[in-house]
PDB file of C-alpha atoms in Angstrom:
ATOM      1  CA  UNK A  19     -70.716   9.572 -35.359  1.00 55.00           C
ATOM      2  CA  UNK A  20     -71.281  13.153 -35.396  1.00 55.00           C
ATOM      3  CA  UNK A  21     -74.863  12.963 -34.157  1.00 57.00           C
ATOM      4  CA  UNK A  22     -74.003  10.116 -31.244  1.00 52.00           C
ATOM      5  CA  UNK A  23     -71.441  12.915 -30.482  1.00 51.00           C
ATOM      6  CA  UNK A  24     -73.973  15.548 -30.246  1.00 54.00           C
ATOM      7  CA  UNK A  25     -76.214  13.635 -28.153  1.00 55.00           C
ATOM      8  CA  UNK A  26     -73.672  12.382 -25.916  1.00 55.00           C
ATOM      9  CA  UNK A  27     -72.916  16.439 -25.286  1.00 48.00           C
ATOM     10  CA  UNK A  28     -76.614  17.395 -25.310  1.00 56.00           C
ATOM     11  CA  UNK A  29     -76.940  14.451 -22.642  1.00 54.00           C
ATOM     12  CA  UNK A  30     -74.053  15.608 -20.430  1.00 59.00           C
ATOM     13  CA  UNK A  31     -74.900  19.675 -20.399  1.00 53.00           C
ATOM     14  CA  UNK A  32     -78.652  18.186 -19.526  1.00 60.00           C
ATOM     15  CA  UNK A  33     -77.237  16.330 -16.430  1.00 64.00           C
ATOM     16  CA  UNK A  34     -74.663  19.315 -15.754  1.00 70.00           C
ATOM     17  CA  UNK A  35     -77.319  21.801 -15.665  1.00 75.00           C
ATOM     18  CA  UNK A  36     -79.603  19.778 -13.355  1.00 73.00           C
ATOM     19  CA  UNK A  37     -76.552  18.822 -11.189  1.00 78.00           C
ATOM     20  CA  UNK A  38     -75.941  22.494 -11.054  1.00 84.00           C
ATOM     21  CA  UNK A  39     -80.152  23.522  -9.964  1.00 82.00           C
ATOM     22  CA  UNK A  40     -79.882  20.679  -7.551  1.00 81.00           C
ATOM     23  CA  UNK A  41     -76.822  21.902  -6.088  1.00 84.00           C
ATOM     24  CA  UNK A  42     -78.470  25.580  -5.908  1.00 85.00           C
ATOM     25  CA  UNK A  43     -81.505  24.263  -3.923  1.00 83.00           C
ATOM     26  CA  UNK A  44     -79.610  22.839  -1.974  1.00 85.00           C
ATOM     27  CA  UNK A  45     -77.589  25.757  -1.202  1.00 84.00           C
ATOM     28  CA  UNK A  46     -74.277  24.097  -1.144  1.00 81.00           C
ATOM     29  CA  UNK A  47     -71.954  26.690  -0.666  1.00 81.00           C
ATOM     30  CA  UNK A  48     -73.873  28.047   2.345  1.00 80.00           C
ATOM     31  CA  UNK A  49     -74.559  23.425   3.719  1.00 84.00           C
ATOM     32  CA  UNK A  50     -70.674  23.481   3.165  1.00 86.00           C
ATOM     33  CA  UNK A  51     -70.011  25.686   5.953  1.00 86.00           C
ATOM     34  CA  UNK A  52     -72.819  24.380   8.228  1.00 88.00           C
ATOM     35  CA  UNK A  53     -71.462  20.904   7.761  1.00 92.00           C
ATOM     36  CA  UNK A  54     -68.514  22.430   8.533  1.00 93.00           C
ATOM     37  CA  UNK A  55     -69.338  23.602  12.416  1.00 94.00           C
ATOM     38  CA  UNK A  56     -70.761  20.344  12.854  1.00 95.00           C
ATOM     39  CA  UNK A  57     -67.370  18.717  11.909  1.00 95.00           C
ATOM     40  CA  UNK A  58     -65.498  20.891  14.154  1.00 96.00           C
ATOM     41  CA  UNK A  59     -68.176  20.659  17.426  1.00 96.00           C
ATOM     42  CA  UNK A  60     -67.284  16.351  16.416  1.00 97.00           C
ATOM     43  CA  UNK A  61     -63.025  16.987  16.488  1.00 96.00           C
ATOM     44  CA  UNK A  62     -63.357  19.187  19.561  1.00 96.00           C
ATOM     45  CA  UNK A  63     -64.893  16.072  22.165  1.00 96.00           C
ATOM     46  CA  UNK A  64     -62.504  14.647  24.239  1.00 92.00           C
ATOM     47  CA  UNK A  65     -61.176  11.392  23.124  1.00 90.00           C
ATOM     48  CA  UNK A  66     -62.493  11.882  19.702  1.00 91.00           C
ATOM     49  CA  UNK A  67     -59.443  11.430  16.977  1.00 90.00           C
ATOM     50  CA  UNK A  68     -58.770  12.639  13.675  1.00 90.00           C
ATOM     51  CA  UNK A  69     -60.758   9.602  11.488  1.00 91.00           C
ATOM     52  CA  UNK A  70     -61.352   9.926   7.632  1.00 94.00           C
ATOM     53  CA  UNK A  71     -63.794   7.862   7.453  1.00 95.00           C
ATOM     54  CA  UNK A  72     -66.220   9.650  10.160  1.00 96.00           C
ATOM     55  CA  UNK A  73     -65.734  12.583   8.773  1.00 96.00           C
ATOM     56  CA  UNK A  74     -66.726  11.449   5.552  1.00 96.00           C
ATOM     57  CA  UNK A  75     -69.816  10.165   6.889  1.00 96.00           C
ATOM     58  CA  UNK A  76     -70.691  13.143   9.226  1.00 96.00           C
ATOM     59  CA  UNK A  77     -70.527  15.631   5.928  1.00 94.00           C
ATOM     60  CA  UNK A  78     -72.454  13.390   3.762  1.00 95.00           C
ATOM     61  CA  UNK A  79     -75.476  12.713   6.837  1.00 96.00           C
ATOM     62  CA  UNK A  80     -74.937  16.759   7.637  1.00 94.00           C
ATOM     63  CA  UNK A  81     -74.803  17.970   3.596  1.00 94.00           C
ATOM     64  CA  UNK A  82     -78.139  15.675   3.237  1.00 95.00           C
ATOM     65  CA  UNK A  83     -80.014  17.240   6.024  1.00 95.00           C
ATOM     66  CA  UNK A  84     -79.651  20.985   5.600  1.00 94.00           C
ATOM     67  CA  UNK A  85     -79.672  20.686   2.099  1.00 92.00           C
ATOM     68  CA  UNK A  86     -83.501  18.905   2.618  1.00 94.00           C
ATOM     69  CA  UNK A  87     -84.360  22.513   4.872  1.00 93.00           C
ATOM     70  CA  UNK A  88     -82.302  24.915   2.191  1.00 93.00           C
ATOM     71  CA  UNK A  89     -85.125  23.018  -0.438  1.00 92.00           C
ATOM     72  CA  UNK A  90     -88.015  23.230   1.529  1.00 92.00           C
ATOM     73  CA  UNK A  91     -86.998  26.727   2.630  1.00 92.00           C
ATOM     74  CA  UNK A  92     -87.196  27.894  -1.543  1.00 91.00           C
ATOM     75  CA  UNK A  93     -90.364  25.756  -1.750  1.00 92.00           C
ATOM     76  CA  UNK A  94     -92.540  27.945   0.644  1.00 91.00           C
ATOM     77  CA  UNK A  95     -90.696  30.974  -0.462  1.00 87.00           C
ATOM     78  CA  UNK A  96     -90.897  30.602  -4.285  1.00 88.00           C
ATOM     79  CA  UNK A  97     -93.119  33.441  -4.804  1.00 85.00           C
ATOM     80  CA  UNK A  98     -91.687  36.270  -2.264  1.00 84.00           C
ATOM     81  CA  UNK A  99     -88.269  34.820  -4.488  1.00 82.00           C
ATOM     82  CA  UNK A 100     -89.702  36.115  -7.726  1.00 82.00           C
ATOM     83  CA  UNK A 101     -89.883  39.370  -6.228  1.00 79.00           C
ATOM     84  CA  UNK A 102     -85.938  39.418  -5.344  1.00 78.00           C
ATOM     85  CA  UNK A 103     -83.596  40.347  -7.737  1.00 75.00           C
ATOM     86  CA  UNK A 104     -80.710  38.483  -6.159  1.00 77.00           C
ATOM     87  CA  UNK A 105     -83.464  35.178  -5.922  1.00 80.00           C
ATOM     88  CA  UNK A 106     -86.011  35.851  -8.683  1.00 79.00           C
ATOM     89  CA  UNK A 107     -82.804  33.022 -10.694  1.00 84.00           C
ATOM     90  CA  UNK A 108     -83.137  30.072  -8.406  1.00 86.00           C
ATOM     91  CA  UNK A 109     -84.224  27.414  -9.900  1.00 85.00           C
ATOM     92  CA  UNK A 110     -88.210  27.029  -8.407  1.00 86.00           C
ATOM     93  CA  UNK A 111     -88.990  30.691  -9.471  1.00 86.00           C
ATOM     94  CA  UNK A 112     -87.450  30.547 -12.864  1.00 84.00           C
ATOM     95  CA  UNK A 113     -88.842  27.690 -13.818  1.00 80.00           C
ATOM     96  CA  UNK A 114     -85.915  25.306 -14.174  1.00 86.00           C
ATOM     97  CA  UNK A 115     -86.784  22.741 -11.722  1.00 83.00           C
ATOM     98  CA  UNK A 116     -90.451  21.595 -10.216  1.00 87.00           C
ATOM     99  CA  UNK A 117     -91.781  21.926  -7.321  1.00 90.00           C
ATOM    100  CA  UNK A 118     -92.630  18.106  -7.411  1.00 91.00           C
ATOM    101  CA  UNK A 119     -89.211  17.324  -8.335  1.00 91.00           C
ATOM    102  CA  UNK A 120     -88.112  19.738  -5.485  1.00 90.00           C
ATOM    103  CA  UNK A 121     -90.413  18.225  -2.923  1.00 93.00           C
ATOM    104  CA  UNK A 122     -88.759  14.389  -3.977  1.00 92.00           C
ATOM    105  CA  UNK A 123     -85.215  15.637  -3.738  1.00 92.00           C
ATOM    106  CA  UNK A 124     -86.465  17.179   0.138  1.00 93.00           C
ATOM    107  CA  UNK A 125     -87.469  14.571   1.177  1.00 95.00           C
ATOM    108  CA  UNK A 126     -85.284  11.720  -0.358  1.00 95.00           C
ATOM    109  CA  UNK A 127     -82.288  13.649   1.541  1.00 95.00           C
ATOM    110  CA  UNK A 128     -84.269  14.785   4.894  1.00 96.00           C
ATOM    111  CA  UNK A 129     -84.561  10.680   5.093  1.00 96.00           C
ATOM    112  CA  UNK A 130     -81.249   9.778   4.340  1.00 96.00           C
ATOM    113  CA  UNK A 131     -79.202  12.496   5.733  1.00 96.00           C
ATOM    114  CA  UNK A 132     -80.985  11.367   9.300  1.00 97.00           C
ATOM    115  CA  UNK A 133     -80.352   7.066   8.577  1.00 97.00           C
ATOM    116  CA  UNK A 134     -76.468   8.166   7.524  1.00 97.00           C
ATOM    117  CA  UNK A 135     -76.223  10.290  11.056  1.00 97.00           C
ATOM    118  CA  UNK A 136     -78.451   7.477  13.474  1.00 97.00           C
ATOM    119  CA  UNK A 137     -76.266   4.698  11.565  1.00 97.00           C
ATOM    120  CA  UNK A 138     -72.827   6.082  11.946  1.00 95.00           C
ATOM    121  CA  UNK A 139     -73.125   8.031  14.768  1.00 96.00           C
ATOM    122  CA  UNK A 140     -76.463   7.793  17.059  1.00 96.00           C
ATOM    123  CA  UNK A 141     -80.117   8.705  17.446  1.00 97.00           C
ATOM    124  CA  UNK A 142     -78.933  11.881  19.411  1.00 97.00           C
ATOM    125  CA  UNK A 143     -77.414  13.019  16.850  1.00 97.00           C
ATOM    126  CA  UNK A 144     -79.835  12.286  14.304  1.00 97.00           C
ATOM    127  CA  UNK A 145     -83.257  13.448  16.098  1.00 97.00           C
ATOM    128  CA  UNK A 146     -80.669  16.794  16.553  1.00 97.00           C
ATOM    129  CA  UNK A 147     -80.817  16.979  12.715  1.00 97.00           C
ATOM    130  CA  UNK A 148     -84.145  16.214  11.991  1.00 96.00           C
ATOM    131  CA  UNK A 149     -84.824  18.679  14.849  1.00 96.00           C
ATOM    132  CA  UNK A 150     -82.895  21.924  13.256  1.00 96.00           C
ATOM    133  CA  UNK A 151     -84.370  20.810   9.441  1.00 96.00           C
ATOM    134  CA  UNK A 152     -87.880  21.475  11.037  1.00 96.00           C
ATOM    135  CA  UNK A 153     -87.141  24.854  12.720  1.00 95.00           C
ATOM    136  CA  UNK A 154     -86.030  25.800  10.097  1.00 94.00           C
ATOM    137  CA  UNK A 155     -87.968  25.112   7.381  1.00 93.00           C
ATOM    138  CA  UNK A 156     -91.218  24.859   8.961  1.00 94.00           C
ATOM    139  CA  UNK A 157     -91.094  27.108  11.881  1.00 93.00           C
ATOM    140  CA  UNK A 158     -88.455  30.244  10.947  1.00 93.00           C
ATOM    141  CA  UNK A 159     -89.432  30.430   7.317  1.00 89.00           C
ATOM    142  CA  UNK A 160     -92.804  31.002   7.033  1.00 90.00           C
ATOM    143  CA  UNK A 161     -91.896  33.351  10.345  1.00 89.00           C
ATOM    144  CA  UNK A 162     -90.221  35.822   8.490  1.00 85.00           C
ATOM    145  CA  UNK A 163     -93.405  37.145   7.480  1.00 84.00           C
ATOM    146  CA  UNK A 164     -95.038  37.576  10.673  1.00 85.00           C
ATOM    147  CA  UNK A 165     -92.271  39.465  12.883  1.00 83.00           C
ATOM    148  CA  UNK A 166     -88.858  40.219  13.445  1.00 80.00           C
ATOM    149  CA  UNK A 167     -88.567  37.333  16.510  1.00 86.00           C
ATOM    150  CA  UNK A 168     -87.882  35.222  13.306  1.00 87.00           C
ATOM    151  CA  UNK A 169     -84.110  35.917  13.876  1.00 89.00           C
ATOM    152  CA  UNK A 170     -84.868  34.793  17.387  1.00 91.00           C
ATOM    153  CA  UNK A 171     -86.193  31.695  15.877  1.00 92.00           C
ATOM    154  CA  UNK A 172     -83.745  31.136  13.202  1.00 92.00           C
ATOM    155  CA  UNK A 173     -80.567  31.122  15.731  1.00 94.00           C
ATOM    156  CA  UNK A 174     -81.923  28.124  17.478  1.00 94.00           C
ATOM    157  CA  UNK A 175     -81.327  25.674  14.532  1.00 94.00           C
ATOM    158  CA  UNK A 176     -78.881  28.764  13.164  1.00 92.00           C
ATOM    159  CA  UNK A 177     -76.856  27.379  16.011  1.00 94.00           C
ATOM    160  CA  UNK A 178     -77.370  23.672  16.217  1.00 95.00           C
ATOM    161  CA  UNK A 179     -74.191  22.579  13.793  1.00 95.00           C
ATOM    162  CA  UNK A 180     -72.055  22.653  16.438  1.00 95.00           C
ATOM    163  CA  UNK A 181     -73.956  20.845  19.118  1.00 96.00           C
ATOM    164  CA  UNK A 182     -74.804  18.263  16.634  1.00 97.00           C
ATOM    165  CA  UNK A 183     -71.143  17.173  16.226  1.00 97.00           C
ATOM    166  CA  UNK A 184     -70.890  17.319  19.274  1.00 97.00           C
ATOM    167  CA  UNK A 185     -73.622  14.801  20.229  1.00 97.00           C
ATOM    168  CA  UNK A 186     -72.351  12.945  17.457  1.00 96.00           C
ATOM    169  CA  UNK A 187     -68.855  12.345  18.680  1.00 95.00           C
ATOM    170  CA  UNK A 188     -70.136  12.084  22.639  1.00 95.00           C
ATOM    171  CA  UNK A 189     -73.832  10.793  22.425  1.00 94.00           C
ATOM    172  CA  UNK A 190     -74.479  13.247  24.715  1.00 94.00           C
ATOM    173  CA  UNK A 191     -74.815  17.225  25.085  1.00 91.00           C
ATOM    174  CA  UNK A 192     -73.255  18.185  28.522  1.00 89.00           C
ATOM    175  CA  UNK A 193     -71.867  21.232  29.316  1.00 92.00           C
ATOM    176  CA  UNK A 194     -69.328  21.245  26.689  1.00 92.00           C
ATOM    177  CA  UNK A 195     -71.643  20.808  23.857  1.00 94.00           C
ATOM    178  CA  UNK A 196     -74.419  23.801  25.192  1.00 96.00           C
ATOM    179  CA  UNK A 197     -70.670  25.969  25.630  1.00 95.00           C
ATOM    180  CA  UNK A 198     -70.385  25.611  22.084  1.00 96.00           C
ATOM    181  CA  UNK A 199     -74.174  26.299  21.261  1.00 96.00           C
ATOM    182  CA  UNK A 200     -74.184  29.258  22.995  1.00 96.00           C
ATOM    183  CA  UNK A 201     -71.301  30.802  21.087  1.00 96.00           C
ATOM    184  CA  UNK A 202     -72.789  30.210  18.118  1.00 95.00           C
ATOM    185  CA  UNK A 203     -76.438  30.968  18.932  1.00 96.00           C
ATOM    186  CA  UNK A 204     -75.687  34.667  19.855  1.00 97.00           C
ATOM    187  CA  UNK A 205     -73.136  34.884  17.418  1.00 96.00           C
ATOM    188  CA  UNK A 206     -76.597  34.549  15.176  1.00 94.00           C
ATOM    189  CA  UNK A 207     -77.670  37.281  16.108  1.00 95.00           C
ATOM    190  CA  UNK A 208     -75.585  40.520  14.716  1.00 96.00           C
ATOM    191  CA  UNK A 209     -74.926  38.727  12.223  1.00 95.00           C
ATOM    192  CA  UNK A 210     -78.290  37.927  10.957  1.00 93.00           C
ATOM    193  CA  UNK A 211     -79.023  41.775  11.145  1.00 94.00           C
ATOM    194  CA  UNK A 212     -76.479  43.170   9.035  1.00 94.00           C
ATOM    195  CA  UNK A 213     -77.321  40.488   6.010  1.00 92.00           C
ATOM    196  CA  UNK A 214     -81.064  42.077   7.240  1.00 91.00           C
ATOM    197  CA  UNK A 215     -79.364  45.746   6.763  1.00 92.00           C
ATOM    198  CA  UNK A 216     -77.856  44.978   4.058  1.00 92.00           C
ATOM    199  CA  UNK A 217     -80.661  43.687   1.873  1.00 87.00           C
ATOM    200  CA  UNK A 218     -83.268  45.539   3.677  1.00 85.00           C
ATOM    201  CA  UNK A 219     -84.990  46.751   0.461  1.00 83.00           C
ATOM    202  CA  UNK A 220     -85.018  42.952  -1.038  1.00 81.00           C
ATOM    203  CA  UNK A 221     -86.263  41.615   2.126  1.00 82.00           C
ATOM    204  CA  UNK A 222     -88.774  44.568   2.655  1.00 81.00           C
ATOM    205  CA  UNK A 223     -90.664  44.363  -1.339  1.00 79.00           C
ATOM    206  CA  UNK A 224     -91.080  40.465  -0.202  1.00 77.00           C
ATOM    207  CA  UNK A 225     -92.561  40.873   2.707  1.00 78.00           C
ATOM    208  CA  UNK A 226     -89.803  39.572   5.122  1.00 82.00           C
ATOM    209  CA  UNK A 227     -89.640  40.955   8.733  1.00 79.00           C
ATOM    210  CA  UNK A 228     -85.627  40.947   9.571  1.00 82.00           C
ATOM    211  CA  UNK A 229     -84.677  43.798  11.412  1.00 83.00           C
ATOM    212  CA  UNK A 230     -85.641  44.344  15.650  1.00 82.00           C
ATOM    213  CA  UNK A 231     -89.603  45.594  15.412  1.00 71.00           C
ATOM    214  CA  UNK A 232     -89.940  45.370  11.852  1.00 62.00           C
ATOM    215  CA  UNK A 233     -88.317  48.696  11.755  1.00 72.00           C
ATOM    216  CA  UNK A 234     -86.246  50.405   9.023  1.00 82.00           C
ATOM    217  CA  UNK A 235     -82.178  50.161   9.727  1.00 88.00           C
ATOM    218  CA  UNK A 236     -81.074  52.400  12.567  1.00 88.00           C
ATOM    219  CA  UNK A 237     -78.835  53.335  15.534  1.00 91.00           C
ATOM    220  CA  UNK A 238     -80.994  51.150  17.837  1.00 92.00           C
ATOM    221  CA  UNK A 239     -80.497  47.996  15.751  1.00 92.00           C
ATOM    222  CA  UNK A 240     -76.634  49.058  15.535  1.00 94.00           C
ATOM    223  CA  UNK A 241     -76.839  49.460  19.927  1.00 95.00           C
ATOM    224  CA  UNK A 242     -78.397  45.877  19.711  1.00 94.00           C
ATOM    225  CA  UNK A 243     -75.207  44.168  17.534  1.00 95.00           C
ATOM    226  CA  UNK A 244     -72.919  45.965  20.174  1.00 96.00           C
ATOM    227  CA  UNK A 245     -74.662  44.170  22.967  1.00 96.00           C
ATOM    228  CA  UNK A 246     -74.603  40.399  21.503  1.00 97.00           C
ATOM    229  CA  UNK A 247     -71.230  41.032  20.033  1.00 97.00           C
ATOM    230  CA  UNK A 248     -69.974  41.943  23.547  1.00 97.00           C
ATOM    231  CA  UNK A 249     -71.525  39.140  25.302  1.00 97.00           C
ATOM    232  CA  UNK A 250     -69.335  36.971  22.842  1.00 97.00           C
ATOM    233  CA  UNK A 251     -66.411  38.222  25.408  1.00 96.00           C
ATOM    234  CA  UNK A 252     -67.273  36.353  28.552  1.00 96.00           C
ATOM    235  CA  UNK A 253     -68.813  33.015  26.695  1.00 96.00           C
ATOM    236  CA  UNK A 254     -65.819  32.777  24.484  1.00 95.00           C
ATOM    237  CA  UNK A 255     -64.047  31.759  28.250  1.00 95.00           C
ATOM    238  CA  UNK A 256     -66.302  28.807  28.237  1.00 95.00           C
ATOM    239  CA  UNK A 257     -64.328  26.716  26.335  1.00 95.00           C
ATOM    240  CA  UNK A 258     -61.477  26.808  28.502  1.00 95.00           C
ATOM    241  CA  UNK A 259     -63.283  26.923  31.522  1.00 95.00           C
ATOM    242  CA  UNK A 260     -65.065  23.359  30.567  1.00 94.00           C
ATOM    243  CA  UNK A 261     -61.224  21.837  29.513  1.00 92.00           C
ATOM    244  CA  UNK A 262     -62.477  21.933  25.767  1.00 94.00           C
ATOM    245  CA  UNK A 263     -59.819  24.002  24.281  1.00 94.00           C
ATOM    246  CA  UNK A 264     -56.658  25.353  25.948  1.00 94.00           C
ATOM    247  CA  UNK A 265     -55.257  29.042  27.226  1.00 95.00           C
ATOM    248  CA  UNK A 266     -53.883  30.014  24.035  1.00 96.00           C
ATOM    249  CA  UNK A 267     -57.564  29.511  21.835  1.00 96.00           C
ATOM    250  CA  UNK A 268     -59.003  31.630  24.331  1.00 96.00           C
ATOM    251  CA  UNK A 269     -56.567  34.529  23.919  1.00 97.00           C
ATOM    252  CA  UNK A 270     -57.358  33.653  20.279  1.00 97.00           C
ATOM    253  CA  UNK A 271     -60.983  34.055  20.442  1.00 97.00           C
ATOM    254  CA  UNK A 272     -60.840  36.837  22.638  1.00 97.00           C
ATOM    255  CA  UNK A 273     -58.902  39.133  20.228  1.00 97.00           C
ATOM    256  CA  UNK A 274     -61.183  37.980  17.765  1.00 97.00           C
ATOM    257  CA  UNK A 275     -64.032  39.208  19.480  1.00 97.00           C
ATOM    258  CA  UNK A 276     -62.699  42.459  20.343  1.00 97.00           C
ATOM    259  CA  UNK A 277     -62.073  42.764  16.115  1.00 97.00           C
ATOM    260  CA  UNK A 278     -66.129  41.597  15.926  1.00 97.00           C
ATOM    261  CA  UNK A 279     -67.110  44.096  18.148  1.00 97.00           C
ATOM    262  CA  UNK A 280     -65.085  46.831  16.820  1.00 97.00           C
ATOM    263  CA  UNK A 281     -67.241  46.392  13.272  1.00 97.00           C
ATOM    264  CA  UNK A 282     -70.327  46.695  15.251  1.00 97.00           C
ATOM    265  CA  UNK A 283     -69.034  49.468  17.098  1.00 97.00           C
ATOM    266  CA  UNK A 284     -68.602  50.905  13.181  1.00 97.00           C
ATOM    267  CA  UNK A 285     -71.848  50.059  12.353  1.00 96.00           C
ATOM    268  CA  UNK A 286     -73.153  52.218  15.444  1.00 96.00           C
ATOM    269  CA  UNK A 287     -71.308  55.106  14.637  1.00 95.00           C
ATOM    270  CA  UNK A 288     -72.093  54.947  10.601  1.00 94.00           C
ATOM    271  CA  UNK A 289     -74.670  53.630  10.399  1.00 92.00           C
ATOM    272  CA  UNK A 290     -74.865  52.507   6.746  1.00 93.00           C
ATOM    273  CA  UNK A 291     -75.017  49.551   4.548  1.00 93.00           C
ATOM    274  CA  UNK A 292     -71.393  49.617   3.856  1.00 95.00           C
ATOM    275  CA  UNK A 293     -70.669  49.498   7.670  1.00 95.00           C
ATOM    276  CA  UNK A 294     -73.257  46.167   8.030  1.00 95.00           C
ATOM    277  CA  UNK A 295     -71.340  44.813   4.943  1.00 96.00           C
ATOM    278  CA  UNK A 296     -68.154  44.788   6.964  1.00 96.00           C
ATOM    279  CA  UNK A 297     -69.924  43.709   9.847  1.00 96.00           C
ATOM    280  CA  UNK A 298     -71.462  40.740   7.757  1.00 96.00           C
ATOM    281  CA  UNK A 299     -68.330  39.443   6.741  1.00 95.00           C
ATOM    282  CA  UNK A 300     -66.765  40.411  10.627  1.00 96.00           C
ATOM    283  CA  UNK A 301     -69.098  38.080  11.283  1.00 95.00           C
ATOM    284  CA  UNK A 302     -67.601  34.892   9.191  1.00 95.00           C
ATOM    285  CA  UNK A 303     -64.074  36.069  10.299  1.00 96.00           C
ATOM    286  CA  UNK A 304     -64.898  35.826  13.656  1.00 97.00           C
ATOM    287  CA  UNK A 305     -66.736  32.186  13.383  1.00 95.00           C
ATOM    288  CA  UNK A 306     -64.181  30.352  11.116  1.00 95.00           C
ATOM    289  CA  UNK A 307     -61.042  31.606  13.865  1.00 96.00           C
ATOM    290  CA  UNK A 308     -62.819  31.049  16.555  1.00 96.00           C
ATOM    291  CA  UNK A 309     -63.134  27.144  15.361  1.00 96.00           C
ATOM    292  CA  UNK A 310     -60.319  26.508  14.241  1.00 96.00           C
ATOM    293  CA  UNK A 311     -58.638  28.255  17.198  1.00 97.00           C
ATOM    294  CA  UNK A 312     -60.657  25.777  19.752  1.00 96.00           C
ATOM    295  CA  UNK A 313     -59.689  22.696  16.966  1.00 95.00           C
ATOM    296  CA  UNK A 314     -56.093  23.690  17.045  1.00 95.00           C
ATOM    297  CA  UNK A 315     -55.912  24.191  21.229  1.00 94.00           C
ATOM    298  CA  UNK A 316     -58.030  21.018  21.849  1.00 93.00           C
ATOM    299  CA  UNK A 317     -57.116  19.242  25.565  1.00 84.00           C
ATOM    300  CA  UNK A 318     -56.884  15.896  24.810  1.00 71.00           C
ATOM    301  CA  UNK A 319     -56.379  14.754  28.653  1.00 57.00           C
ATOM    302  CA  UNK A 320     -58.989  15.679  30.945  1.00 51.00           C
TER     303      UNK A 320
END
């Protein structure tokens, strides 16, 4: 009884652990919030309801999908991740999971992440998917290397969540769905560079080209997050303008743009790693209000 016991434990820390390495490839915490956007670009078309059972679906196709490009990502990084302190304990580089075994969990959810979104939404929505997972991992990873445009890149599927639920709840983009995109895609932007200021010597030993002209963090870079934070002011309107989201969300939105510009105004006048910190997490602030302020204002009669 004892050693049936013992296996049965051994068995179930084994299928923990592995749960666990799957769920770090996978980069769940960081899919989570991705799926997320995608949800609330879905809630935020007109004549689209509140439904259980869609949202279900569009988390598991969306939690599938960038999963399969958070795998592949760690597959062609595996060896600049040894040389990261905060990476060298994923599970490729440490030796905890394969890369075959990697490369079959990739592609077993790539395939079914896109079948769950073209089943229980439509093809837009799915080739939308498929699109961003191949940016990403095949176009903005390995571009890291080669120059800073990477970030320039990397907003484009960076920025896609939201027009994917979008096309998924409409079967079409229109200009409520590139509205959307466009807040999102130069929201990318400073806040891509202050995770790049912030990790600048992690990013640097591996080879990784973050920061405007591969340069080391300055006042420049800081002048840059002031000018894509500001333009957040006149396309947060859009919304409203295209009967998305009412008067009161773009008050909202607006204050909460002025409180993301006023961290990269800090990180302009500071200039240090603690300002981009505050910047970095500015930056979430800023995205999670101004969604659920459009969600909560949503015109439901056009």
């Amino acid at each position: 009884m004892i050693r049936a016991n013992s296996i049965k434990l051994s068995l179930s820390y084994a299928v923990a652990s592995k749960v666990k390495d799957y769920s770090q490839l996978m980069k769940f915490n960081l899919t989570f919030m991705v799926v997320f956007s995608s949800v609330v670009g879905y809630l935020l078309v007109p004549g689209v309801e509140f439904s259980l059972i869609k949202i279900v679906e569009l988390f598991a196709g969306g939690l599938l999908v960038s999963g399969s490009a958070n795998t592949i990502n760690q597959l062609l990084e595996v060896e600049t991740d040894k040389l990261m302190a905060r990476t060298a304990v994923r599970p490729l580089p440490s030796g905890r999971v394969s890369e075959t075994e990697a490369r079959i969990l990739a592609f077993a959810t790539a395939i079914s992440g896109v079948l769950i979104m073209a089943w229980a939404f439509n093809w837009l929505s799915a080739g939308l998917s498929l699109l961003s997972l191949v940016v990403y991992a095949f176009i903005y990873t390995p571009w890291k290397r080669w120059n800073s445009l990477a970030v320039l890149v990397g907003a484009i599927p960076g920025a896609m969540p939201l027009l994917i639920g979008w096309a998924a709840g409409a079967d079409e983009l229109g200009a409520g769905g590139w509205s959307l995109y466009a807040l999102q895609f130069v929201w990318q932007f400073p806040h891509f560079w202050a995770i790049a200021w912030v990790g600048h010597k992690d990013y640097k030993n591996a080879g990784f080209k973050l920061l405007p002209n591969g340069s080391e963090p300055n006042r420049m870079i800081a002048i840059q997050a002031v000018m894509y934070t500001f333009l957040l002011i006149p396309l947060g309107g859009l919304p409203y303008l295209f009967r998305i989201s009412g008067a009161i969300s773009a008050v909202i939105v607006f204050l909460a743009t002025l409180f993301f510009l006023y961290r990269a105004v800090n990180l302009y006048r500071k200039c240090d790693a603690a300002a981009a910190r505050k910047l970095m997490f500015g930056s979430y602030i800023y995205l999670t209000i101004m969604q659920l302020a459009l969600l909560a204002d949503k015109v439901h009669n056009i």
